[in-house]
PDB file of C-alpha atoms in Angstrom:
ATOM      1  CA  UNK A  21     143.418 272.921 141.694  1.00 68.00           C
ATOM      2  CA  UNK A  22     142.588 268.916 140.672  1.00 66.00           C
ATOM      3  CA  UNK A  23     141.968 266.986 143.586  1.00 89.00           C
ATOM      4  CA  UNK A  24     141.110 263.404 143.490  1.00 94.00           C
ATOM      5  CA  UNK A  25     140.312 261.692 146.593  1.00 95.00           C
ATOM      6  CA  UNK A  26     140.675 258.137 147.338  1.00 95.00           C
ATOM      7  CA  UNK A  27     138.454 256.370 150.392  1.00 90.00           C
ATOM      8  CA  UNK A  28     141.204 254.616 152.387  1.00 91.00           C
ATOM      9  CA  UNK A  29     144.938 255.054 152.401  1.00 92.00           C
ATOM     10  CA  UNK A  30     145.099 251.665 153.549  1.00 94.00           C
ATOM     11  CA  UNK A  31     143.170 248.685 153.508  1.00 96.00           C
ATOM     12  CA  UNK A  32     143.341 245.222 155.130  1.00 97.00           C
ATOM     13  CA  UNK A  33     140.776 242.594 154.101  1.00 96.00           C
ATOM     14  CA  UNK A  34     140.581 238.632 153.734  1.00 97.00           C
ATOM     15  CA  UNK A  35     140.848 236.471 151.391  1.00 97.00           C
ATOM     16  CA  UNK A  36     136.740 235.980 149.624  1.00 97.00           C
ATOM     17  CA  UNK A  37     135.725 239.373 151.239  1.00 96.00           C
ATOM     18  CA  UNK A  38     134.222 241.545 148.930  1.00 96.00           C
ATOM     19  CA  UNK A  39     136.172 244.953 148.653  1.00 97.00           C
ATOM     20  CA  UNK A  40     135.275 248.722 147.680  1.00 97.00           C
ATOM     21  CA  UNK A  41     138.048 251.207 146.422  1.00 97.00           C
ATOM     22  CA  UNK A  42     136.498 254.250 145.973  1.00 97.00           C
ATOM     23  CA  UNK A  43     137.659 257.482 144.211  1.00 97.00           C
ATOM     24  CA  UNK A  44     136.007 260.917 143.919  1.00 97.00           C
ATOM     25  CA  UNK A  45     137.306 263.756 141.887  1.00 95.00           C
ATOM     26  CA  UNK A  46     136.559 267.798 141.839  1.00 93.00           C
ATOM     27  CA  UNK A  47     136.948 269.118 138.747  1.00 89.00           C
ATOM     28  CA  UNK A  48     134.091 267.832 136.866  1.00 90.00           C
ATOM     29  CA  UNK A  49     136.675 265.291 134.623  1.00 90.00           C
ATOM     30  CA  UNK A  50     134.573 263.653 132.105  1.00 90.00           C
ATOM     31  CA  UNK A  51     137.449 260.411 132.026  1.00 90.00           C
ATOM     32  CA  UNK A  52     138.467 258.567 135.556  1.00 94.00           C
ATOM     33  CA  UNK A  53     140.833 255.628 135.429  1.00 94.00           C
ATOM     34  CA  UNK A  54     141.998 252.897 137.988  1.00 97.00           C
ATOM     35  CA  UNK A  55     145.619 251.484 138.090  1.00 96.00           C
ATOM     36  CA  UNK A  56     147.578 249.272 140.173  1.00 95.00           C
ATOM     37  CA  UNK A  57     151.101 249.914 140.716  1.00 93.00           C
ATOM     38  CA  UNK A  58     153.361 246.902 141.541  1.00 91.00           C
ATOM     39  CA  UNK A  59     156.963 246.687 141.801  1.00 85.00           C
ATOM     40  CA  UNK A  60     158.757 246.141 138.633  1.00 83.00           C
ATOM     41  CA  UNK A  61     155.549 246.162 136.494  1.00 87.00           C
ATOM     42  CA  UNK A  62     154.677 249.830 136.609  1.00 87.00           C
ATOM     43  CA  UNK A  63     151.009 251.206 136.669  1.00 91.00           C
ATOM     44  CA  UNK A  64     148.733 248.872 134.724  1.00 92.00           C
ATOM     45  CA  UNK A  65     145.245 250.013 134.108  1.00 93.00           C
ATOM     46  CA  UNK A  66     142.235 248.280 135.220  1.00 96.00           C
ATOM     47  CA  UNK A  67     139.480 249.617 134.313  1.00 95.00           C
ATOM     48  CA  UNK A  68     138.269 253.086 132.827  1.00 93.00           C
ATOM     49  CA  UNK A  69     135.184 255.173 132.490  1.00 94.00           C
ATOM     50  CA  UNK A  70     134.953 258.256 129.685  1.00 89.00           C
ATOM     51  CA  UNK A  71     131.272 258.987 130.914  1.00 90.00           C
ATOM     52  CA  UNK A  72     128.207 257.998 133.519  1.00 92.00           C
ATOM     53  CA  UNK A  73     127.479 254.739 133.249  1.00 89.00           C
ATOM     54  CA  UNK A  74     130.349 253.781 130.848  1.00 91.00           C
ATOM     55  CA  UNK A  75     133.344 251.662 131.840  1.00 93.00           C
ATOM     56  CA  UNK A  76     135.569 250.146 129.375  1.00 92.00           C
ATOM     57  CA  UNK A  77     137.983 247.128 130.556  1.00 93.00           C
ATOM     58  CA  UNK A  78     142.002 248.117 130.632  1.00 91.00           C
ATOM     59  CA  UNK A  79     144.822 245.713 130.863  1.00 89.00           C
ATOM     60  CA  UNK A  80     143.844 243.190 133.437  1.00 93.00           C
ATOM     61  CA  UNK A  81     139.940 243.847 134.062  1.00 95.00           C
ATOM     62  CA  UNK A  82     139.598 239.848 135.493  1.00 95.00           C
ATOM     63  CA  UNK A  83     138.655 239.863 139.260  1.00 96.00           C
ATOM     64  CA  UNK A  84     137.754 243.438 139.397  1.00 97.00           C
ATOM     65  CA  UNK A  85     134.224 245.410 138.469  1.00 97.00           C
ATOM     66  CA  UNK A  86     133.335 249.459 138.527  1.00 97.00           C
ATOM     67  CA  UNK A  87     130.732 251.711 139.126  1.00 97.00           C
ATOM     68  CA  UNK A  88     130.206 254.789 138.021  1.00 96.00           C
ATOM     69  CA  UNK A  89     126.900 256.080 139.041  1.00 95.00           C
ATOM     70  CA  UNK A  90     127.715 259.864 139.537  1.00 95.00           C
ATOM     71  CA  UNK A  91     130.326 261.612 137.087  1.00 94.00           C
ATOM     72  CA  UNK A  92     132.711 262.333 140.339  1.00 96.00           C
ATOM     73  CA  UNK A  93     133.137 259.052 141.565  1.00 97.00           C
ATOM     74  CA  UNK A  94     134.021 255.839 140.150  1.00 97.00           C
ATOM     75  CA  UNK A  95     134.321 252.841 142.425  1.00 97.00           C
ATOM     76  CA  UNK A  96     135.931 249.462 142.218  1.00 97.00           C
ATOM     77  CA  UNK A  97     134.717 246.295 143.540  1.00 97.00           C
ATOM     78  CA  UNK A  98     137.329 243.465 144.148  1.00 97.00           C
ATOM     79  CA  UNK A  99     134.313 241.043 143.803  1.00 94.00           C
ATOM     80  CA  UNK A 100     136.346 238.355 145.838  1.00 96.00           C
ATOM     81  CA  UNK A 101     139.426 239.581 147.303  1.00 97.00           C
ATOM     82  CA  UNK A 102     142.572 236.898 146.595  1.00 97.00           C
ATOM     83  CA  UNK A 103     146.328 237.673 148.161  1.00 97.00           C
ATOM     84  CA  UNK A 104     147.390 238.426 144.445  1.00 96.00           C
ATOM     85  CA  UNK A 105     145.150 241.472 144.326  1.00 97.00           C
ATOM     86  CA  UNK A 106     147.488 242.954 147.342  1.00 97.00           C
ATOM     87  CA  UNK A 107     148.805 246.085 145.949  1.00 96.00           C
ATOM     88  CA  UNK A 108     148.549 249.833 145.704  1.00 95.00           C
ATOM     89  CA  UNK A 109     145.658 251.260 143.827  1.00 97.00           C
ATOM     90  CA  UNK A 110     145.491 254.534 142.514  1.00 96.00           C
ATOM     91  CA  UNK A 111     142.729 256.494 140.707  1.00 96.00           C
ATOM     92  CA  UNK A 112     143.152 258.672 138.387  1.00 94.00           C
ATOM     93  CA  UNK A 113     140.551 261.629 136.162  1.00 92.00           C
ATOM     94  CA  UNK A 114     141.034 263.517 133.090  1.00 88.00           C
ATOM     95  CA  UNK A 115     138.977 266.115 130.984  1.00 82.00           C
ATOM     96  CA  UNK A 116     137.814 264.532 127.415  1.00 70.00           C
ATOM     97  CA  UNK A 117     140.532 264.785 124.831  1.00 62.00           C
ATOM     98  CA  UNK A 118     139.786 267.570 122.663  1.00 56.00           C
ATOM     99  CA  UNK A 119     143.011 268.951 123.898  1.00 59.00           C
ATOM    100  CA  UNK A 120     146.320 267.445 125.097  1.00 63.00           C
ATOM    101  CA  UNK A 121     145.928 266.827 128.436  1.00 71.00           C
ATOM    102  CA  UNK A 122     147.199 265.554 131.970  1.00 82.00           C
ATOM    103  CA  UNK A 123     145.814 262.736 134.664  1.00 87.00           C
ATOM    104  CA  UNK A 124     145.412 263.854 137.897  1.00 91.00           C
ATOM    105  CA  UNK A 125     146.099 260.547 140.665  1.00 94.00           C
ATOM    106  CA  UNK A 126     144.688 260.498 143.706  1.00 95.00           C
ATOM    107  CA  UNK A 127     147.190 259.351 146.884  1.00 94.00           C
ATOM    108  CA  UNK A 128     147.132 255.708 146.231  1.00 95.00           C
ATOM    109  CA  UNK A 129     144.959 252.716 148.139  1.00 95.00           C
ATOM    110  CA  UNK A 130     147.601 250.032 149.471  1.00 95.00           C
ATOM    111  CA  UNK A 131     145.416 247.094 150.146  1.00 96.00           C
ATOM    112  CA  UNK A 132     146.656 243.639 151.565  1.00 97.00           C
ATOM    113  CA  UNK A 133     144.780 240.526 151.412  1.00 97.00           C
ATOM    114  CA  UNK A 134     145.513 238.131 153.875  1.00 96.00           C
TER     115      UNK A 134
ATOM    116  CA  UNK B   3     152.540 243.573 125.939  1.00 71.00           C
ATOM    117  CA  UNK B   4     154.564 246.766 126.985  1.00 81.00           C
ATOM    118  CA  UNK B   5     154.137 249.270 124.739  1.00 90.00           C
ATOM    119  CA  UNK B   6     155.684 251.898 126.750  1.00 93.00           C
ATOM    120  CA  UNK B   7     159.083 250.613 128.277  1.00 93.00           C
ATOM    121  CA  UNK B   8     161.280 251.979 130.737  1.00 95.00           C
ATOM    122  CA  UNK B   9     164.633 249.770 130.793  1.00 92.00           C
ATOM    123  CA  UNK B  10     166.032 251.300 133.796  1.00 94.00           C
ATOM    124  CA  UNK B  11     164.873 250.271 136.991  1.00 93.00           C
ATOM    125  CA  UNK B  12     167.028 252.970 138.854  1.00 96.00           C
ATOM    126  CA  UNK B  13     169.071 255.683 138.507  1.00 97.00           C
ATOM    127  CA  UNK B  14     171.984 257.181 141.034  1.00 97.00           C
ATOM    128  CA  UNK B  15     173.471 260.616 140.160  1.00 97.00           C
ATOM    129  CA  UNK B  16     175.142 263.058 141.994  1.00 97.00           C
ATOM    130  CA  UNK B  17     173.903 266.133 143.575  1.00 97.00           C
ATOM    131  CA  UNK B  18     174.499 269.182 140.656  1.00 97.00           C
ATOM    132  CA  UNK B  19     174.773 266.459 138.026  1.00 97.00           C
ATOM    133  CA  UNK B  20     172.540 266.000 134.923  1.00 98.00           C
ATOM    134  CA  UNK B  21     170.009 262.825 135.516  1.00 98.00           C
ATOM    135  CA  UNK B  22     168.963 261.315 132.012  1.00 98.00           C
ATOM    136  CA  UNK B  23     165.550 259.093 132.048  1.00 98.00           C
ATOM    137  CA  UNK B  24     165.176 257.276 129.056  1.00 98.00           C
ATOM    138  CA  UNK B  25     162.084 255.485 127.963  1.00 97.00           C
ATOM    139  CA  UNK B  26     160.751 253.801 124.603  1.00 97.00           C
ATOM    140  CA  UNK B  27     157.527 253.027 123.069  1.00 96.00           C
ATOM    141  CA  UNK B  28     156.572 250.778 119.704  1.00 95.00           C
ATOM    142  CA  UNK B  29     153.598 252.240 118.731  1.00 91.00           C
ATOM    143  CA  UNK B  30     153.860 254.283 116.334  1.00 91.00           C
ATOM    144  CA  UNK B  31     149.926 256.021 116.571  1.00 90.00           C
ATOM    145  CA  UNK B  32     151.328 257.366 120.210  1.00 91.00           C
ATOM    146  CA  UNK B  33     151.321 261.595 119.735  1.00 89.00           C
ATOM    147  CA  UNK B  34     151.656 262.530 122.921  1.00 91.00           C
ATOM    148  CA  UNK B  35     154.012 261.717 125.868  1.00 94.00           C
ATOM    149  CA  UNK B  36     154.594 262.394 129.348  1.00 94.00           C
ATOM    150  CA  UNK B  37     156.289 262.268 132.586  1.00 96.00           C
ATOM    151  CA  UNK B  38     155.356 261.668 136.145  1.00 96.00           C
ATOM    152  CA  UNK B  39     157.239 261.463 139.504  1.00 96.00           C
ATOM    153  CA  UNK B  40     156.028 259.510 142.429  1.00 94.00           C
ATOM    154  CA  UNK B  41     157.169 259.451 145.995  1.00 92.00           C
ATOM    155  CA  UNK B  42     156.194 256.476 147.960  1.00 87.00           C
ATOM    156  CA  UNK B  43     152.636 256.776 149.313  1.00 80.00           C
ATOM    157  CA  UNK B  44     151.517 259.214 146.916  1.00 87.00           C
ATOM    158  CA  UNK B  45     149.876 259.561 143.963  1.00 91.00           C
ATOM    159  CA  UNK B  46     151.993 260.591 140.893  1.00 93.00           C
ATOM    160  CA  UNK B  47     152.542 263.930 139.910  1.00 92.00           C
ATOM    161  CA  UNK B  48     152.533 265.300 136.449  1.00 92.00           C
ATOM    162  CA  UNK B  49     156.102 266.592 136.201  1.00 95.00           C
ATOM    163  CA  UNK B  50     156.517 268.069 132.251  1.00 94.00           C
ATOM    164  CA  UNK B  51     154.734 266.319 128.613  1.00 93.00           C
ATOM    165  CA  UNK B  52     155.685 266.705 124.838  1.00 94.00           C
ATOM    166  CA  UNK B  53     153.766 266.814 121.623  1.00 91.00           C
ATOM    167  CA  UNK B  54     154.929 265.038 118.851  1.00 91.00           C
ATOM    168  CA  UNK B  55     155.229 267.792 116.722  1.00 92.00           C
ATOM    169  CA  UNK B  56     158.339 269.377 119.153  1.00 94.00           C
ATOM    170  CA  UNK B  57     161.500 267.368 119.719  1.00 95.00           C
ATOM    171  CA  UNK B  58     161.814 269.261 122.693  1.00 97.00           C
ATOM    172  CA  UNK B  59     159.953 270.995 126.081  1.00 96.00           C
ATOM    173  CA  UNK B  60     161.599 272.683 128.747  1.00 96.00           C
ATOM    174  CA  UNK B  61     160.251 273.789 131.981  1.00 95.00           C
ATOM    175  CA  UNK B  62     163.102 275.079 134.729  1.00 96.00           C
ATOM    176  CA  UNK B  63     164.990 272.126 135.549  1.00 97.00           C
ATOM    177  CA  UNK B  64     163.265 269.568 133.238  1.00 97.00           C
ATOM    178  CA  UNK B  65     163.529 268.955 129.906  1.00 98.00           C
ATOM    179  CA  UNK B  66     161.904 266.464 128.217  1.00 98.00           C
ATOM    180  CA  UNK B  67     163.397 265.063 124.265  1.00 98.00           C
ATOM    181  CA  UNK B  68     161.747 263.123 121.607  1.00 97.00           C
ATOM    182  CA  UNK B  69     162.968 261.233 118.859  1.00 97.00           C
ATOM    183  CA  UNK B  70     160.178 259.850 116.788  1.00 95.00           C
ATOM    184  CA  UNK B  71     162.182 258.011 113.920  1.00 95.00           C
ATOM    185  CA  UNK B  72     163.962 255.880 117.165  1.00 96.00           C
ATOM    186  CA  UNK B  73     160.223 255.829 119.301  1.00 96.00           C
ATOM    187  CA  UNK B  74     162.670 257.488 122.078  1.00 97.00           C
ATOM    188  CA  UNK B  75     161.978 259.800 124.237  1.00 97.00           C
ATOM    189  CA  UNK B  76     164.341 261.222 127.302  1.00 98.00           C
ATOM    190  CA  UNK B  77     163.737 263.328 130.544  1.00 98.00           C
ATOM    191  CA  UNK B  78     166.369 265.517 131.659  1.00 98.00           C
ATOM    192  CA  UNK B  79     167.384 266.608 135.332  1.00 98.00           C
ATOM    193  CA  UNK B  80     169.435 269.444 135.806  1.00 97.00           C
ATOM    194  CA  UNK B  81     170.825 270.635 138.086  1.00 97.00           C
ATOM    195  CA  UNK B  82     170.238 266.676 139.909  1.00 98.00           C
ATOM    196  CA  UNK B  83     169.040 267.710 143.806  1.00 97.00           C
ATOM    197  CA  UNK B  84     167.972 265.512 146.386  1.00 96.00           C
ATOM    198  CA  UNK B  85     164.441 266.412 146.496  1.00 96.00           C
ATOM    199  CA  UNK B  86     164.260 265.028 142.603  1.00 97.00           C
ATOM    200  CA  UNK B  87     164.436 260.903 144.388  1.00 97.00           C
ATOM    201  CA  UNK B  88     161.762 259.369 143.259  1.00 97.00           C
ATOM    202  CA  UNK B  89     160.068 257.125 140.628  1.00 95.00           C
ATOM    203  CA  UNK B  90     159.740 258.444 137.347  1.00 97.00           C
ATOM    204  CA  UNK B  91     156.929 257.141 135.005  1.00 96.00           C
ATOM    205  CA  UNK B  92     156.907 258.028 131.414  1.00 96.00           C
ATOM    206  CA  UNK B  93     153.301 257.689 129.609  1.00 94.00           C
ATOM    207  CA  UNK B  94     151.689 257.384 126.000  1.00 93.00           C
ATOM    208  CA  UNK B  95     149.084 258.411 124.328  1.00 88.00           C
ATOM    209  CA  UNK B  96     147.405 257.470 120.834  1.00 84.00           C
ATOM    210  CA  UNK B  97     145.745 260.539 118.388  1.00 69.00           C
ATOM    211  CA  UNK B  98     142.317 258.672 119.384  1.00 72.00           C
ATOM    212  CA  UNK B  99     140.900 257.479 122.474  1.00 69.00           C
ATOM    213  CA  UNK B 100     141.571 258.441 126.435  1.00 71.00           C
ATOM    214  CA  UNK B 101     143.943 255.574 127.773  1.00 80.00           C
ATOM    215  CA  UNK B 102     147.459 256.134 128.756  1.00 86.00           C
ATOM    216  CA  UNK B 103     150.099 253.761 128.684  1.00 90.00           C
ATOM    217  CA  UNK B 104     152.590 253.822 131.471  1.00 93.00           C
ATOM    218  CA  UNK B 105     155.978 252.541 131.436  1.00 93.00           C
ATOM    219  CA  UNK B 106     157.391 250.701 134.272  1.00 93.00           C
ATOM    220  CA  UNK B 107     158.982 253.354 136.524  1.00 94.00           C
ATOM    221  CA  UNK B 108     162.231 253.951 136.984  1.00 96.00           C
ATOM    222  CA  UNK B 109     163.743 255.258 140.696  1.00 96.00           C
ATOM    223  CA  UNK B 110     165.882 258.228 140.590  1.00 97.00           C
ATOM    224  CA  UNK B 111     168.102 258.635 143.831  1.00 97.00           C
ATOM    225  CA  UNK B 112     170.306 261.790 143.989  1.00 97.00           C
ATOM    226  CA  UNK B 113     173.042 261.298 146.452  1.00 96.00           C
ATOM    227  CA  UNK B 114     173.808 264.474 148.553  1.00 94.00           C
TER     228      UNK B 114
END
């Protein structure tokens, strides 16, 4: 069974704090993705990784970085946290797409910046 | 801009009753579809996908339609229970690359 872990379930920080979301997944998934989810927008991608060391920007990359040092994890850095970054993160891992395949999510980060 | 769209923001249907979740896409390279349900404070949940060489999957409950000349494709409840209330999220997927493309969610309540 798939599990992806996420750090925190939730997270409070201020406003120019520097922030880690961090997401760690058991299946040996070559592809990891993060999303936020916001009401009435859906899940919009931020960033995504397809191997070590690789990241490739999503939707709306601007105030956010990764990391992906080790193929199981994939961490992202809000690099200054601002109150329109408050929202619920979720990660997300995949096998490479020689097949049709499924994401796995993790539970979801819900951060608010005050 | 939303290439995946969802153009229901919620859904109420009746215990026993057939719920219909409709979603559209515009491009034209996507081959591969899916739906997810969320609960609040979870994660989403792979619920049931299509190819788009079938115009149809069912598992139990759930069956999923696809009309590729209308870039339409339709999730199917039934029998509606209560335990089904939740968002629904349809996704894409092109022939090439990794990315999925989500639509915007759309909340299911079934009313006991």
């Amino acid at each position: 069974d798939v599990k992806v872990t996420q750090s925190s379930r939730y997270l409070v920080k201020r406003t120019g704090e520097k922030v880690f979301l961090e997401c760690v997944q058991d299946m040996d998934h070559e592809n990891m993705f993060w999303y936020r989810q916001d009401p009435g927008l859906g899940l919009r991608l931020i960033y995504f990784s397809y191997d070590v060391k690789m990241k490739e920007k999503g939707d709306i990359p601007e105030g956010y970085s990764v990391s992906r040092e080790k193929k199981e994890r994939f961490s992202l850095i809000l690099e200054s946290a601002s109150t329109n970054q408050t929202s619920m993160y979720l990660c997300a891992s995949s096998i490479q797409r020689d097949i049709q395949e499924t994401q796995y999510f993790g539970p979801g980060t819900r951060l608010l910046v005050l | 801009d939303q290439q995946v769209k969802q153009n229901s923001p919620s859904l109420s249907v009746q215990e026993g009753r057939i719920s219909i979740l409709n979603c559209d896409y515009t491009n034209s390279m996507f081959d591969y579809f899916l739906w997810y349900k969320k609960y609040p404070a979870e994660g989403p949940t792979f619920l049931i996908s299509i190819s788009s060489i079938k115009d149809k999957n069912e598992d139990g409950r759930f069956t999923v339609f696809l009309n590729k000349s209308a870039k339409h494709l339709s999730l199917h409840i039934v029998p509606s229970q209560p335990g089904d209330s939740a968002v629904y999220f349809c996704a894409a997927m092109r022939n090439t690359g990794n990315q999925f493309y989500f639509g915007t969610g759309t909340s299911l309540t079934v009313i006991p």
